[in-house]
XYZ file of C-alpha atoms in Angstrom:
228
model
C 15.539 18.351 68.113
C 19.248 18.483 68.922
C 20.658 21.928 69.709
C 23.047 23.137 67.074
C 26.021 25.416 67.660
C 25.365 29.121 67.375
C 26.028 30.278 63.816
C 24.985 33.185 61.663
C 21.992 32.887 59.383
C 24.168 32.154 56.400
C 26.064 29.394 58.225
C 22.960 27.636 59.587
C 22.587 23.963 58.762
C 18.793 24.213 58.864
C 16.858 24.413 55.614
C 13.281 24.266 54.506
C 11.854 20.982 53.171
C 8.835 21.303 50.884
C 5.749 19.145 51.134
C 4.276 18.437 47.682
C 0.505 18.117 47.755
C -0.276 17.605 44.055
C 1.057 14.895 41.789
C 1.348 17.382 38.953
C 3.984 19.346 40.908
C 6.343 16.406 41.397
C 8.371 16.906 38.220
C 9.023 20.560 39.002
C 10.370 19.768 42.486
C 12.366 16.794 41.219
C 14.296 19.176 38.988
C 14.964 21.848 41.638
C 15.048 20.087 45.034
C 17.262 17.326 46.405
C 14.670 16.336 48.974
C 10.927 16.936 49.446
C 8.009 15.280 51.200
C 5.049 13.777 49.356
C 1.706 14.682 50.866
C -0.033 11.918 48.872
C 0.483 8.336 47.741
C 1.930 8.469 44.178
C 0.750 4.929 43.488
C -2.900 5.793 44.080
C -5.095 5.828 40.941
C -7.132 8.887 40.085
C -10.512 8.868 41.786
C -12.921 9.418 38.922
C -15.791 10.059 41.363
C -14.143 13.330 42.325
C -14.161 14.624 38.751
C -16.741 17.261 38.024
C -18.730 16.291 34.936
C -21.295 18.487 33.250
C -24.819 17.274 33.915
C -26.277 19.408 31.124
C -26.168 17.253 28.000
C -27.054 20.228 25.819
C -24.084 22.210 27.063
C -21.546 23.141 24.390
C -18.665 22.547 26.804
C -17.131 19.075 26.286
C -17.116 16.726 29.258
C -13.635 15.472 28.299
C -10.864 17.647 26.952
C -7.792 16.234 25.216
C -4.774 18.119 26.500
C -2.093 16.079 24.705
C -1.654 13.191 22.301
C 1.189 10.961 21.208
C 1.651 9.113 17.926
C -0.795 8.876 15.042
C -4.576 8.436 15.181
C -6.084 5.698 13.005
C -9.233 7.568 11.934
C -7.389 10.783 11.220
C -3.865 10.010 10.023
C -4.635 6.851 8.006
C -7.246 6.045 5.318
C -10.676 5.554 6.916
C -14.324 5.281 6.020
C -16.222 8.581 5.966
C -18.414 7.720 8.966
C -15.290 7.200 11.115
C -13.564 10.475 10.201
C -12.330 12.508 13.182
C -11.761 15.678 11.208
C -15.404 15.758 10.106
C -17.434 13.922 12.823
C -20.276 12.015 11.200
C -22.914 13.137 13.712
C -22.101 16.858 13.692
C -20.933 17.725 10.168
C -22.496 17.392 6.683
C -21.923 13.909 5.381
C -20.788 15.176 1.979
C -17.781 16.823 3.623
C -14.689 14.645 3.768
C -10.951 14.837 4.412
C -8.216 13.736 2.029
C -8.043 10.287 3.654
C -11.762 9.471 3.631
C -13.034 6.680 1.388
C -16.490 5.490 0.383
C -17.754 2.675 2.608
C -19.716 1.135 -0.292
C -17.370 1.541 -3.254
C -14.131 1.200 -1.263
C -12.544 4.041 -3.227
C -11.201 7.448 -2.283
C -13.980 9.919 -1.530
C -15.917 11.246 -3.286
C -17.108 8.308 -5.406
C -19.446 8.662 -8.392
C -22.483 8.175 -6.150
C -21.191 10.281 -3.236
C -23.988 12.850 -3.386
C -26.400 10.958 -5.617
C -30.045 11.936 -5.344
C -31.283 8.380 -4.826
C -28.392 6.608 -3.163
C -26.067 9.007 -1.317
C -22.934 7.018 -0.514
C -21.707 9.828 1.722
C -24.393 8.708 4.203
C -23.039 5.139 4.311
C -22.058 3.652 7.657
C -21.420 0.237 9.120
C -24.974 -1.091 9.446
C -26.934 -3.952 7.829
C -28.355 -2.042 4.834
C -25.113 -0.369 3.853
C -23.109 -3.571 4.363
C -25.525 -5.342 1.986
C -24.989 -2.629 -0.637
C -21.238 -2.841 -0.094
C -21.239 -6.636 -0.621
C -23.376 -6.283 -3.742
C -21.013 -3.663 -5.119
C -18.023 -5.923 -4.429
C -19.685 -8.877 -6.183
C -20.514 -6.754 -9.243
C -16.937 -5.483 -9.378
C -15.503 -9.012 -9.186
C -17.833 -10.252 -11.953
C -16.890 -7.293 -14.138
C -13.190 -7.979 -13.642
C -13.720 -11.683 -14.447
C -15.582 -10.763 -17.647
C -12.758 -8.449 -18.728
C -10.198 -11.161 -17.978
C -12.053 -13.749 -20.078
C -12.424 -11.208 -22.909
C -8.708 -10.482 -22.852
C -7.930 -14.201 -22.955
C -10.231 -14.666 -25.974
C -8.555 -11.756 -27.713
C -5.098 -13.249 -27.246
C -3.720 -14.912 -30.392
C -3.383 -18.693 -30.528
C 0.367 -19.025 -30.092
C 0.179 -22.732 -30.963
C -1.302 -22.076 -34.396
C 1.124 -19.225 -35.025
C 4.110 -21.455 -34.222
C 2.709 -24.239 -36.361
C 2.287 -21.894 -39.330
C 5.792 -20.552 -38.845
C 7.297 -24.035 -38.732
C 5.326 -25.087 -41.798
C 6.551 -22.033 -43.724
C 10.144 -22.746 -42.714
C 9.837 -26.384 -43.798
C 8.359 -25.370 -47.144
C 11.185 -22.908 -47.724
C 13.745 -25.588 -46.888
C 12.160 -28.057 -49.317
C 12.045 -25.422 -52.020
C 15.681 -24.600 -51.412
C 16.699 -28.252 -51.549
C 14.815 -28.743 -54.808
C 16.401 -25.657 -56.329
C 18.941 -26.528 -58.992
C 22.374 -25.046 -58.329
C 25.211 -24.792 -60.812
C 27.962 -26.871 -59.231
C 30.459 -26.372 -62.020
C 33.946 -25.759 -60.714
C 33.232 -27.463 -57.401
C 34.459 -30.917 -56.579
C 31.598 -33.370 -55.802
C 33.541 -34.828 -52.895
C 33.952 -31.320 -51.423
C 30.193 -30.813 -51.710
C 29.482 -34.100 -49.935
C 31.960 -33.291 -47.157
C 30.467 -29.853 -46.518
C 26.942 -31.325 -46.526
C 27.947 -33.970 -43.969
C 29.940 -31.723 -41.635
C 27.531 -28.744 -41.688
C 24.318 -30.776 -41.970
C 22.938 -28.713 -44.860
C 21.391 -29.284 -48.240
C 23.407 -29.677 -51.443
C 22.469 -26.244 -52.723
C 23.719 -24.561 -49.515
C 26.939 -26.513 -49.612
C 27.591 -25.492 -53.244
C 26.836 -21.828 -52.540
C 29.116 -21.817 -49.477
C 31.999 -23.453 -51.410
C 31.704 -20.955 -54.261
C 31.497 -18.020 -51.817
C 34.738 -19.214 -50.168
C 36.507 -20.041 -53.413
C 36.427 -23.800 -52.811
C 37.877 -23.605 -49.261
C 36.139 -26.441 -47.412
C 36.983 -25.276 -43.894
C 35.776 -21.719 -44.508
C 32.610 -22.985 -46.139
C 31.797 -25.250 -43.192
C 32.534 -22.473 -40.661
C 30.242 -20.096 -42.551
C 27.379 -22.565 -42.506
C 27.600 -23.566 -38.827
C 28.337 -20.122 -37.365
């Protein structure tokens, strides 16, 4: 060590340098100290063999404790099957209990379903195993068949638009024929005016006569009335 000039305590250039032993203390010293020594390798992984785990499986103390979490949890914050619920663990809580996001594994609807607490087939007990998957598939097939039956029924109930249009066109044609055959008093109207209106407007004689009389024999007005 190089000798330093004699100074008072306040003027001394010497200062303490801390040695950090625990990784958890690093952030605190980073905020308060310009320089410190690490008494460990920060790149080393945690040695799990040094963790003290409870050997008593019946102990109520959990072997792992969650001290923080970030973001959302799939089986808690999103819709999930009852047997995957984190709020009501399947192995430690009554199966009939459920959160607002639980759904029936069999019916695939929001819990509780109609058979949630049924005496013979409790859907609240459903989980992802062979028997319950078979019931789920059967339920899905029955639902699809029911929807197909309803769809076919609705189609059969729909009116035949082709026949409706055909009847409408036939009625319109009959009315047109009746109108053409209707005798109209053409007195006071020039025959050539009638023919001209019929040709230009593409209408029957009776319509041409009526239009000419309504417009006091004005050919242009009669034609405009019929084509507008």
